[in-house]
mmCIF file of C-alpha atoms in Angstrom:
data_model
loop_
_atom_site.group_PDB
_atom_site.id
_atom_site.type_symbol
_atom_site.label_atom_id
_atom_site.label_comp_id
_atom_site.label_asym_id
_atom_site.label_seq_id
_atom_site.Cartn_x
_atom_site.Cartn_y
_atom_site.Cartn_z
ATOM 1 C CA UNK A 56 22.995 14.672 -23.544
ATOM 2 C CA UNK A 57 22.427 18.499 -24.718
ATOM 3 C CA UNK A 58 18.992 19.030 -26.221
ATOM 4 C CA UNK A 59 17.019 16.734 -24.393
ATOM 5 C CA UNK A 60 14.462 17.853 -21.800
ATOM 6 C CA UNK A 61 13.210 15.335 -19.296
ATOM 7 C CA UNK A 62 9.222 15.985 -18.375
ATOM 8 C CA UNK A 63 6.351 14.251 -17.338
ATOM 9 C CA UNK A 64 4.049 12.594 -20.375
ATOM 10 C CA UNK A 65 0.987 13.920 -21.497
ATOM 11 C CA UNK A 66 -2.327 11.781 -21.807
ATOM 12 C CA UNK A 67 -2.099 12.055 -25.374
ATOM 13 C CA UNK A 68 1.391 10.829 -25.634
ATOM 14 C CA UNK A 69 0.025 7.585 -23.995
ATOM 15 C CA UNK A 70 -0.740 5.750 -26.947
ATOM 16 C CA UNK A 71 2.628 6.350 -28.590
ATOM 17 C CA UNK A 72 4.520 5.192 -25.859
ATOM 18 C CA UNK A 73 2.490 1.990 -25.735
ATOM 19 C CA UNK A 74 3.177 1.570 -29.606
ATOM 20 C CA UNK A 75 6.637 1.439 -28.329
ATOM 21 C CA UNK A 76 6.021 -1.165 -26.383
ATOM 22 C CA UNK A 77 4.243 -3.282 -28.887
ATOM 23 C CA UNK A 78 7.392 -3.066 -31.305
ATOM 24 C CA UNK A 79 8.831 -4.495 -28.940
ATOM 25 C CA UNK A 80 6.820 -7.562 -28.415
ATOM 26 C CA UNK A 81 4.909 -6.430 -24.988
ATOM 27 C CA UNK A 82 1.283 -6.809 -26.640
ATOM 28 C CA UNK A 83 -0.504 -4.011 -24.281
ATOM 29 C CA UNK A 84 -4.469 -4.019 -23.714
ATOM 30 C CA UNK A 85 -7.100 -2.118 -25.389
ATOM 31 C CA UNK A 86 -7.121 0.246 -22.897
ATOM 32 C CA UNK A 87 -4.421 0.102 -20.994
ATOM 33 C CA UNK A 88 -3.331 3.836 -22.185
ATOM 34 C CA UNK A 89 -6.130 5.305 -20.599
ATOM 35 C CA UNK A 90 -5.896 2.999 -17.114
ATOM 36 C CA UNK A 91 -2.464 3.352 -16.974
ATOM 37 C CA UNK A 92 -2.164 6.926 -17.076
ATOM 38 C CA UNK A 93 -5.144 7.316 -14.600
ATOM 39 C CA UNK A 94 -3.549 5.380 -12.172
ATOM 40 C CA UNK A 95 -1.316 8.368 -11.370
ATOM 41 C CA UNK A 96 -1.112 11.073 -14.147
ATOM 42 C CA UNK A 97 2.390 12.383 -12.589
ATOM 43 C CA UNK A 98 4.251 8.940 -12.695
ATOM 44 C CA UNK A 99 4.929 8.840 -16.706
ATOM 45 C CA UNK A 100 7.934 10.571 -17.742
ATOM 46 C CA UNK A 101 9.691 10.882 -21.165
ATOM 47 C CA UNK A 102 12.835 12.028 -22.908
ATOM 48 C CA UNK A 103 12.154 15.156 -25.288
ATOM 49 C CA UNK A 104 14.242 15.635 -28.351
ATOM 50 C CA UNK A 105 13.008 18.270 -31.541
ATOM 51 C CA UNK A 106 9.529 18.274 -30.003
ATOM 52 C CA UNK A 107 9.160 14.839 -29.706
ATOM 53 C CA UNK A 108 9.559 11.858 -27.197
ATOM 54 C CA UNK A 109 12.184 9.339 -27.530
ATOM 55 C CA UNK A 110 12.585 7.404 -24.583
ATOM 56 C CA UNK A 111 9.838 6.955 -22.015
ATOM 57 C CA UNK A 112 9.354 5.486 -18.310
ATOM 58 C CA UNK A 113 6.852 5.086 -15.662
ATOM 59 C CA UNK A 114 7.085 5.059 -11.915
ATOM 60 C CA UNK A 115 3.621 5.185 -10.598
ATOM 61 C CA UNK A 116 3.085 5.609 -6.816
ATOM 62 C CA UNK A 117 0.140 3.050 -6.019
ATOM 63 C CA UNK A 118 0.224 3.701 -2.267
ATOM 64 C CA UNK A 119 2.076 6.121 0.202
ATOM 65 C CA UNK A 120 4.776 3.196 0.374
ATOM 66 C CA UNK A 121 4.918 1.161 -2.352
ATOM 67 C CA UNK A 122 5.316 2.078 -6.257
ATOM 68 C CA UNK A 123 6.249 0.398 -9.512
ATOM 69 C CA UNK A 124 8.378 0.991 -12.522
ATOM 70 C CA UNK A 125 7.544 0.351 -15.947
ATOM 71 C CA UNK A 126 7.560 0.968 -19.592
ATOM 72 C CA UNK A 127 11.182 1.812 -19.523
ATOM 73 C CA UNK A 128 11.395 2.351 -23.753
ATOM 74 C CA UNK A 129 14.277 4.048 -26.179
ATOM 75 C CA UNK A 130 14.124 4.454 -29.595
ATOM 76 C CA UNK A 131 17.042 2.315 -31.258
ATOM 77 C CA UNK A 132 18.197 5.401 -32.666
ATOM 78 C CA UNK A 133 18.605 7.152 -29.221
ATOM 79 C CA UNK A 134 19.939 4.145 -27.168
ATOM 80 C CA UNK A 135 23.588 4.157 -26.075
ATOM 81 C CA UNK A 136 23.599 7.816 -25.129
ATOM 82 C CA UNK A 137 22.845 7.922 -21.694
ATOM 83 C CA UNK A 138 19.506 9.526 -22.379
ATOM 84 C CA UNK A 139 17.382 6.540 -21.215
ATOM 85 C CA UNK A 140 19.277 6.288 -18.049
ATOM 86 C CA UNK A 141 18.688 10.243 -17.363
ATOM 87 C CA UNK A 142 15.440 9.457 -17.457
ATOM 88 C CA UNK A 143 15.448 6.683 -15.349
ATOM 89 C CA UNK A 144 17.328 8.635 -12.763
ATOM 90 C CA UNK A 145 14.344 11.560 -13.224
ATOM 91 C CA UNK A 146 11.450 9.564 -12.987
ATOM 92 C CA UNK A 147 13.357 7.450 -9.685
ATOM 93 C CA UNK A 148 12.293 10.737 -7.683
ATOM 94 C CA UNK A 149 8.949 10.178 -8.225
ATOM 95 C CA UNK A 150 8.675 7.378 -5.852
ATOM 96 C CA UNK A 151 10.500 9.086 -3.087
ATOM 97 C CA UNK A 152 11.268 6.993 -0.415
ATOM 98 C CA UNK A 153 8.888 4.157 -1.324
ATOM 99 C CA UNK A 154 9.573 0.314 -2.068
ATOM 100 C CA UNK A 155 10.253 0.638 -5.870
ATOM 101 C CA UNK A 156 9.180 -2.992 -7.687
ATOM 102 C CA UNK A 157 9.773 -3.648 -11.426
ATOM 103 C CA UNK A 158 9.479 -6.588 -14.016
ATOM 104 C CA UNK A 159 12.843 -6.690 -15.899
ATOM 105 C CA UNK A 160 13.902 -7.996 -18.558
ATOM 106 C CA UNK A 161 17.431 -9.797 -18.425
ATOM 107 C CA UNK A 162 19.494 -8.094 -20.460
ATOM 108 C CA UNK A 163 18.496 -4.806 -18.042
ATOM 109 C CA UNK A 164 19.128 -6.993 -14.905
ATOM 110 C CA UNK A 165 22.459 -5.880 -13.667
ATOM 111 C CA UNK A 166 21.727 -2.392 -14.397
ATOM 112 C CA UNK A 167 19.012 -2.832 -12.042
ATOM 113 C CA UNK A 168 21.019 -4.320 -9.760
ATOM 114 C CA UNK A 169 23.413 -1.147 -9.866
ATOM 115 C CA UNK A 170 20.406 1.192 -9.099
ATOM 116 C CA UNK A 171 19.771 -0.859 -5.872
ATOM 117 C CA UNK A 172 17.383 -3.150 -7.140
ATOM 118 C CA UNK A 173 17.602 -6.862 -5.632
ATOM 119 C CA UNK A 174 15.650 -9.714 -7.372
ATOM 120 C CA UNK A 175 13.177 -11.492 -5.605
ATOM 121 C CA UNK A 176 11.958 -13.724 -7.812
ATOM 122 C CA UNK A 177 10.726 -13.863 -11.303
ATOM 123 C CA UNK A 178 7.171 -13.827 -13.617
ATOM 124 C CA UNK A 179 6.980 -15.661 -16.848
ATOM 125 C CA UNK A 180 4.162 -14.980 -19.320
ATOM 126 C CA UNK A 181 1.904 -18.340 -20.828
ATOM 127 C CA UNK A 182 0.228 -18.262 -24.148
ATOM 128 C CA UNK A 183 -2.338 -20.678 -25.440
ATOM 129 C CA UNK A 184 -5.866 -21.365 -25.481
ATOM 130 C CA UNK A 185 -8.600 -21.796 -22.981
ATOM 131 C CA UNK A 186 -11.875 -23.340 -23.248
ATOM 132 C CA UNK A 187 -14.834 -20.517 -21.962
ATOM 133 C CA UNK A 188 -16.610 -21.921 -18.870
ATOM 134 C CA UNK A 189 -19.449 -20.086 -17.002
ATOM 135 C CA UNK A 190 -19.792 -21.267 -13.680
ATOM 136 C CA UNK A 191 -22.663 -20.588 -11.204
ATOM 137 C CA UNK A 192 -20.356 -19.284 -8.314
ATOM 138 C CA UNK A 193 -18.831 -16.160 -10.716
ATOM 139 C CA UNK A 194 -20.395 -13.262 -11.814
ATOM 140 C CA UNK A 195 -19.250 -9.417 -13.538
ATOM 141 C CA UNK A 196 -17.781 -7.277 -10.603
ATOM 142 C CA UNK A 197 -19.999 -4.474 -9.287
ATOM 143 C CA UNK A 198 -19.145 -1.079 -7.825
ATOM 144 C CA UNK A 199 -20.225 -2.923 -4.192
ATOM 145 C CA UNK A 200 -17.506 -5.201 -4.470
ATOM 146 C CA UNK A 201 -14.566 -2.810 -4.326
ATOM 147 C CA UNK A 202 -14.066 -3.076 -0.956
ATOM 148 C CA UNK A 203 -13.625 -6.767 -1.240
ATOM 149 C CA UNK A 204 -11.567 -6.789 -4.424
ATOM 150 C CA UNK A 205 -9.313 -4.331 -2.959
ATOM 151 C CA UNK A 206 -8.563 -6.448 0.302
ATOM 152 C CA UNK A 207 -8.229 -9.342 -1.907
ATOM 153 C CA UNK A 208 -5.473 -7.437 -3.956
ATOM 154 C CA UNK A 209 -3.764 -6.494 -0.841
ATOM 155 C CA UNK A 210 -3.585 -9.969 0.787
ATOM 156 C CA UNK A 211 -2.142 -11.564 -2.585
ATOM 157 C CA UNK A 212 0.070 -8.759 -3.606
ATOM 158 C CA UNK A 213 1.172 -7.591 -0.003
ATOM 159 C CA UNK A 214 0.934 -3.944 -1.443
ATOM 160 C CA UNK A 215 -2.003 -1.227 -1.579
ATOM 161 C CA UNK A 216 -3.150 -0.177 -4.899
ATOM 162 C CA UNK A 217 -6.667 0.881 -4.647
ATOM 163 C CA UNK A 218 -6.863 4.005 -7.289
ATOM 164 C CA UNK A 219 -4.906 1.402 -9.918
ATOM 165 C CA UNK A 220 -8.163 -1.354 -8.759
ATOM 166 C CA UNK A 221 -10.609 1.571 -9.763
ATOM 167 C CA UNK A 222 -9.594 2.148 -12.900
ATOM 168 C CA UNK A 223 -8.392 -1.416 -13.980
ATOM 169 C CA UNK A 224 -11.942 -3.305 -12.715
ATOM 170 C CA UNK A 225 -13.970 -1.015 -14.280
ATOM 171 C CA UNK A 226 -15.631 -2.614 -17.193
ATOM 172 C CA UNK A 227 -15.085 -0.762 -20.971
ATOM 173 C CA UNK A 228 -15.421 -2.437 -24.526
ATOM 174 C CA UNK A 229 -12.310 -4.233 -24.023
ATOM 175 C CA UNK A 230 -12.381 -5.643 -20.072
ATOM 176 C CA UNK A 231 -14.272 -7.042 -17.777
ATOM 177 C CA UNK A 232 -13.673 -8.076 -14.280
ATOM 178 C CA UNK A 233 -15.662 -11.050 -12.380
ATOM 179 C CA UNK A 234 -15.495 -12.234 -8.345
ATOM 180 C CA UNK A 235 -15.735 -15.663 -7.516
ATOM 181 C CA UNK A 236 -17.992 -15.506 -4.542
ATOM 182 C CA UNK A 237 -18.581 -18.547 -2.347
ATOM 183 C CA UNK A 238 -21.179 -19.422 0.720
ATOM 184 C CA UNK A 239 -21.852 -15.098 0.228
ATOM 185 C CA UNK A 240 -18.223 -13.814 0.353
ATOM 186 C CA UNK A 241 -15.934 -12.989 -2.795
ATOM 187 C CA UNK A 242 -13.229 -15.136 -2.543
ATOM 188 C CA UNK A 243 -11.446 -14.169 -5.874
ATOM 189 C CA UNK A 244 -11.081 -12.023 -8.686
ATOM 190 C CA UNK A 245 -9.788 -11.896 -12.515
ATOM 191 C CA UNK A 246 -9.877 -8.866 -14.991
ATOM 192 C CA UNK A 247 -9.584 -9.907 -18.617
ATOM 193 C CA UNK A 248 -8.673 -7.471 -21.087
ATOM 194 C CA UNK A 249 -8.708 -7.509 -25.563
ATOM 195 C CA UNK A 250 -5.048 -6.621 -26.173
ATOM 196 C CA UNK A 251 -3.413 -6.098 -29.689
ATOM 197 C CA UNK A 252 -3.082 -9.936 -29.649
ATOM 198 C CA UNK A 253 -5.505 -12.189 -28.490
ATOM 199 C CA UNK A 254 -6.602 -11.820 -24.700
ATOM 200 C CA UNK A 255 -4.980 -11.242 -21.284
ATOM 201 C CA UNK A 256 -5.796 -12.569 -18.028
ATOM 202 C CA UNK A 257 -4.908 -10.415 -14.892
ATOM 203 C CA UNK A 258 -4.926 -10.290 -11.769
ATOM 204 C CA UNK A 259 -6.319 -13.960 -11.024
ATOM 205 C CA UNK A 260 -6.471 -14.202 -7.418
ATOM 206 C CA UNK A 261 -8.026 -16.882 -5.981
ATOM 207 C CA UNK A 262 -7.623 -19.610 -2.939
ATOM 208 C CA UNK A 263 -5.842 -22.088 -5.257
ATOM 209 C CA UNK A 264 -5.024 -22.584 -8.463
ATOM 210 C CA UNK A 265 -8.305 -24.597 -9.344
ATOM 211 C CA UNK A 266 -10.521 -22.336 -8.970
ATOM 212 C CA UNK A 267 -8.139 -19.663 -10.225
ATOM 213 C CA UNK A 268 -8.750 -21.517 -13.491
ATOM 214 C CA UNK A 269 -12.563 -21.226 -12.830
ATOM 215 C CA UNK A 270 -11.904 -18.024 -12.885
ATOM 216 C CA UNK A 271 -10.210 -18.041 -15.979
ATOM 217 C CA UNK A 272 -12.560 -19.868 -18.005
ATOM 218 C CA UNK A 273 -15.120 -17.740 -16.696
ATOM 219 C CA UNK A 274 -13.888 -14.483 -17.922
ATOM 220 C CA UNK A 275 -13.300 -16.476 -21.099
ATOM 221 C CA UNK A 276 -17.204 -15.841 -21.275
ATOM 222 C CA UNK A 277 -16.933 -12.475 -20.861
ATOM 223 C CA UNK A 278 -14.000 -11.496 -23.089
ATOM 224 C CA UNK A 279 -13.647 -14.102 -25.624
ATOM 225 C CA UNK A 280 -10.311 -14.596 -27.816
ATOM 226 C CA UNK A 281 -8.778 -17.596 -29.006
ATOM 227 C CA UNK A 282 -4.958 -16.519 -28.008
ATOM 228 C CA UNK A 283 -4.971 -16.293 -24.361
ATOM 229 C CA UNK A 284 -2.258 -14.605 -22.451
ATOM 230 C CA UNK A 285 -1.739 -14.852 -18.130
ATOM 231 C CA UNK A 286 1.836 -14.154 -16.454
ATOM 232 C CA UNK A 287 2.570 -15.976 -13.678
ATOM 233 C CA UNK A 288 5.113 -14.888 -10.302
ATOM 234 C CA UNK A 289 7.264 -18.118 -9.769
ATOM 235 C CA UNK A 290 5.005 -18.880 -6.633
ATOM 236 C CA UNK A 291 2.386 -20.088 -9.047
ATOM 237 C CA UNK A 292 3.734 -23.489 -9.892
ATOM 238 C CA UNK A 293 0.184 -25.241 -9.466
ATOM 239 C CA UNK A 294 -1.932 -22.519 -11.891
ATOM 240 C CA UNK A 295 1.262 -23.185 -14.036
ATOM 241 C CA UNK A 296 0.930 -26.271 -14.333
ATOM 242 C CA UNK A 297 -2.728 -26.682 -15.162
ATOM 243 C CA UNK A 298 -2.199 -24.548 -17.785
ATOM 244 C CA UNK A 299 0.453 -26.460 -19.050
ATOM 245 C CA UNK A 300 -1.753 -29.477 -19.503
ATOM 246 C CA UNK A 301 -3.734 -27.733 -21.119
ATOM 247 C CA UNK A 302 -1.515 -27.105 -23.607
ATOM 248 C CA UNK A 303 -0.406 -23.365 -22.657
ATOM 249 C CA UNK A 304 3.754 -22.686 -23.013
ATOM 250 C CA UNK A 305 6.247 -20.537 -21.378
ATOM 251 C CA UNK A 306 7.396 -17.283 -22.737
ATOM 252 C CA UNK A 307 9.669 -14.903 -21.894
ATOM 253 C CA UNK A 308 10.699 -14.115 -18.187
ATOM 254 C CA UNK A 309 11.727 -11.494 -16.327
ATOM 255 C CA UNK A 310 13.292 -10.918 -13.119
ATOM 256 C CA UNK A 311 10.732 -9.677 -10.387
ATOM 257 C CA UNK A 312 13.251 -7.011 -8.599
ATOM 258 C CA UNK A 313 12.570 -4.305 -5.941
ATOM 259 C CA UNK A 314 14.792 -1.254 -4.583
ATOM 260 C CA UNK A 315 13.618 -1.600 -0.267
ATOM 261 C CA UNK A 316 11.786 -4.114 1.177
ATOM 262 C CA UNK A 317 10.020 -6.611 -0.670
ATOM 263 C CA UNK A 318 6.643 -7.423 -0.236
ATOM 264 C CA UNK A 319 5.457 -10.714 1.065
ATOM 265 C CA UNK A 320 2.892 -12.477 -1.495
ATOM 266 C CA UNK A 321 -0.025 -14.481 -0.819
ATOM 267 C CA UNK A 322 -0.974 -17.821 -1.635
ATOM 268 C CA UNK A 323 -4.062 -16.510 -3.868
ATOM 269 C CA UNK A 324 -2.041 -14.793 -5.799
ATOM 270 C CA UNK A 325 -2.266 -16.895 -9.151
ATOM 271 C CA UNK A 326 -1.299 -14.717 -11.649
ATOM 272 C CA UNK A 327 -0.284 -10.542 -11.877
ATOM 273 C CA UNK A 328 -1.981 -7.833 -13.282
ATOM 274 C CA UNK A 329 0.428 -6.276 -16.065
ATOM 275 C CA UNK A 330 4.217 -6.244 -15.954
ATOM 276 C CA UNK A 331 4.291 -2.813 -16.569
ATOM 277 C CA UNK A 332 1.679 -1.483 -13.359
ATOM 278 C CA UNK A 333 2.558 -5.163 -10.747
#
């Protein structure tokens, strides 16, 4: 592996690395570059060869416990060379002694499993359309409601991510983020965000899977696009399968792992942020 150097990404090497990921079918947001990286500036790592990155990862410490690992990308010309893996092994230290979770792929599965990661379950994306719906009980998210969105996050997710919530709710040219609120509290959540392709959906978090599509429909309004993408844990069998009737259809899927403890889920939890963040 002579004449690589492992460091920590720049901002402006953001973009790149999520053009990486779009080659290889992830379709990122807008914005994600710039939300991403704020979400903890020291958890994006790449491989360094000639002045230039060829292999990238992230492992971004959302609490004091808990982090996640993402964007795990090689050039085809630099795979098979251990390099990626280096990198892996760099960017691990990161997290320290946290509960590590990722979203992998299978053909990375039992290479997980050899770094100590145990599956847990899985989250598989759905693409189709969605009718826009504005409904009386949801309305854009204000700066007053972080408090609420943030507790909501934690019940579903089982996890603290408050400075990822920060920079993910707040609104830009290509997301928005509305609460459900009902009889005065905010019961639920969904951020919708313009990606290369069409338009994602996520976090949805809401009681049940009804209103999670209330949601949905909602921030339809917002952020229009007629290719609509959400990915779903394996939990969400009910939001899955009113979006099936509506004509939506499985993906890909990958394995929901973690290295430690898992963390428990909530019921609300209808549908995750971004495979690469949790």
């Amino acid at each position: 592996m002579s004449g690589f150097l492992l460091r920590t990404a720049f901002a402006e090497e953001m973009p790149e690395i999520l053009n990486w990921a779009a080659a290889e079918g992830w379709n990122p947001g807008l914005g994600d570059a710039t939300a991403f990286y704020a979400t903890d500036p020291d958890g994006f790592f790449v491989a360094e060869k000639e002045g230039r990155p060829v292999a990238a990862i992230s492992v971004v410490n959302h609490s004091d416990d808990f982090a996640f690992l993402g964007l795990y990308l090689c050039l085809p010309e630099h795979r098979g060379k251990g390099i990626a893996f280096a990198l892996w092994e760099h960017a691990l230290k990161h997290a320290g002694e946290r509960v590590v979770g990722l979203d992998g792929v299978a053909a990375q599965e039992a290479n997980y499993t050899r770094s100590g990661f145990q599956r847990s379950g899985a989250t598989t994306r759905y693409e189709g359309r969605l009718t826009a719906r504005a409904s009386t009980l949801v309305r854009s998210a204000r700066t007053d409601d972080a408090e609420a969105i943030a507790a909501l996050d934690l019940a579903a997710n089982g996890y603290a991510r408050d400075t990822f919530l920060t920079v993910w709710c707040a609104p830009d040219s290509s997301r928005k983020t509305l609460v459900l609120c009902e009889s005065d509290s905010t019961v639920g959540f969904v951020t919708a965000r313009k990606c290369r392709d069409g338009v994602k959906l996520g976090p949805i978090i809401a009681p049940d899977a009804a209103r999670g599509l209330a949601l949905a429909r909602a921030a339809m309004v917002a952020v229009p696009g007629e290719h609509v993408i959400i990915d779903l844990p394996a939990q969400s069998k009910a939001f899955a399968a009113l979006l099936v009737e509506l004509g939506f259809e499985p993906g890909f899927e990958t394995a929901r792992m973690y290295r430690g403890t898992a963390p428990q889920n909530g019921a609300s939890l209808q549908a995750i942020a971004t495979m690469e963040l949790g």
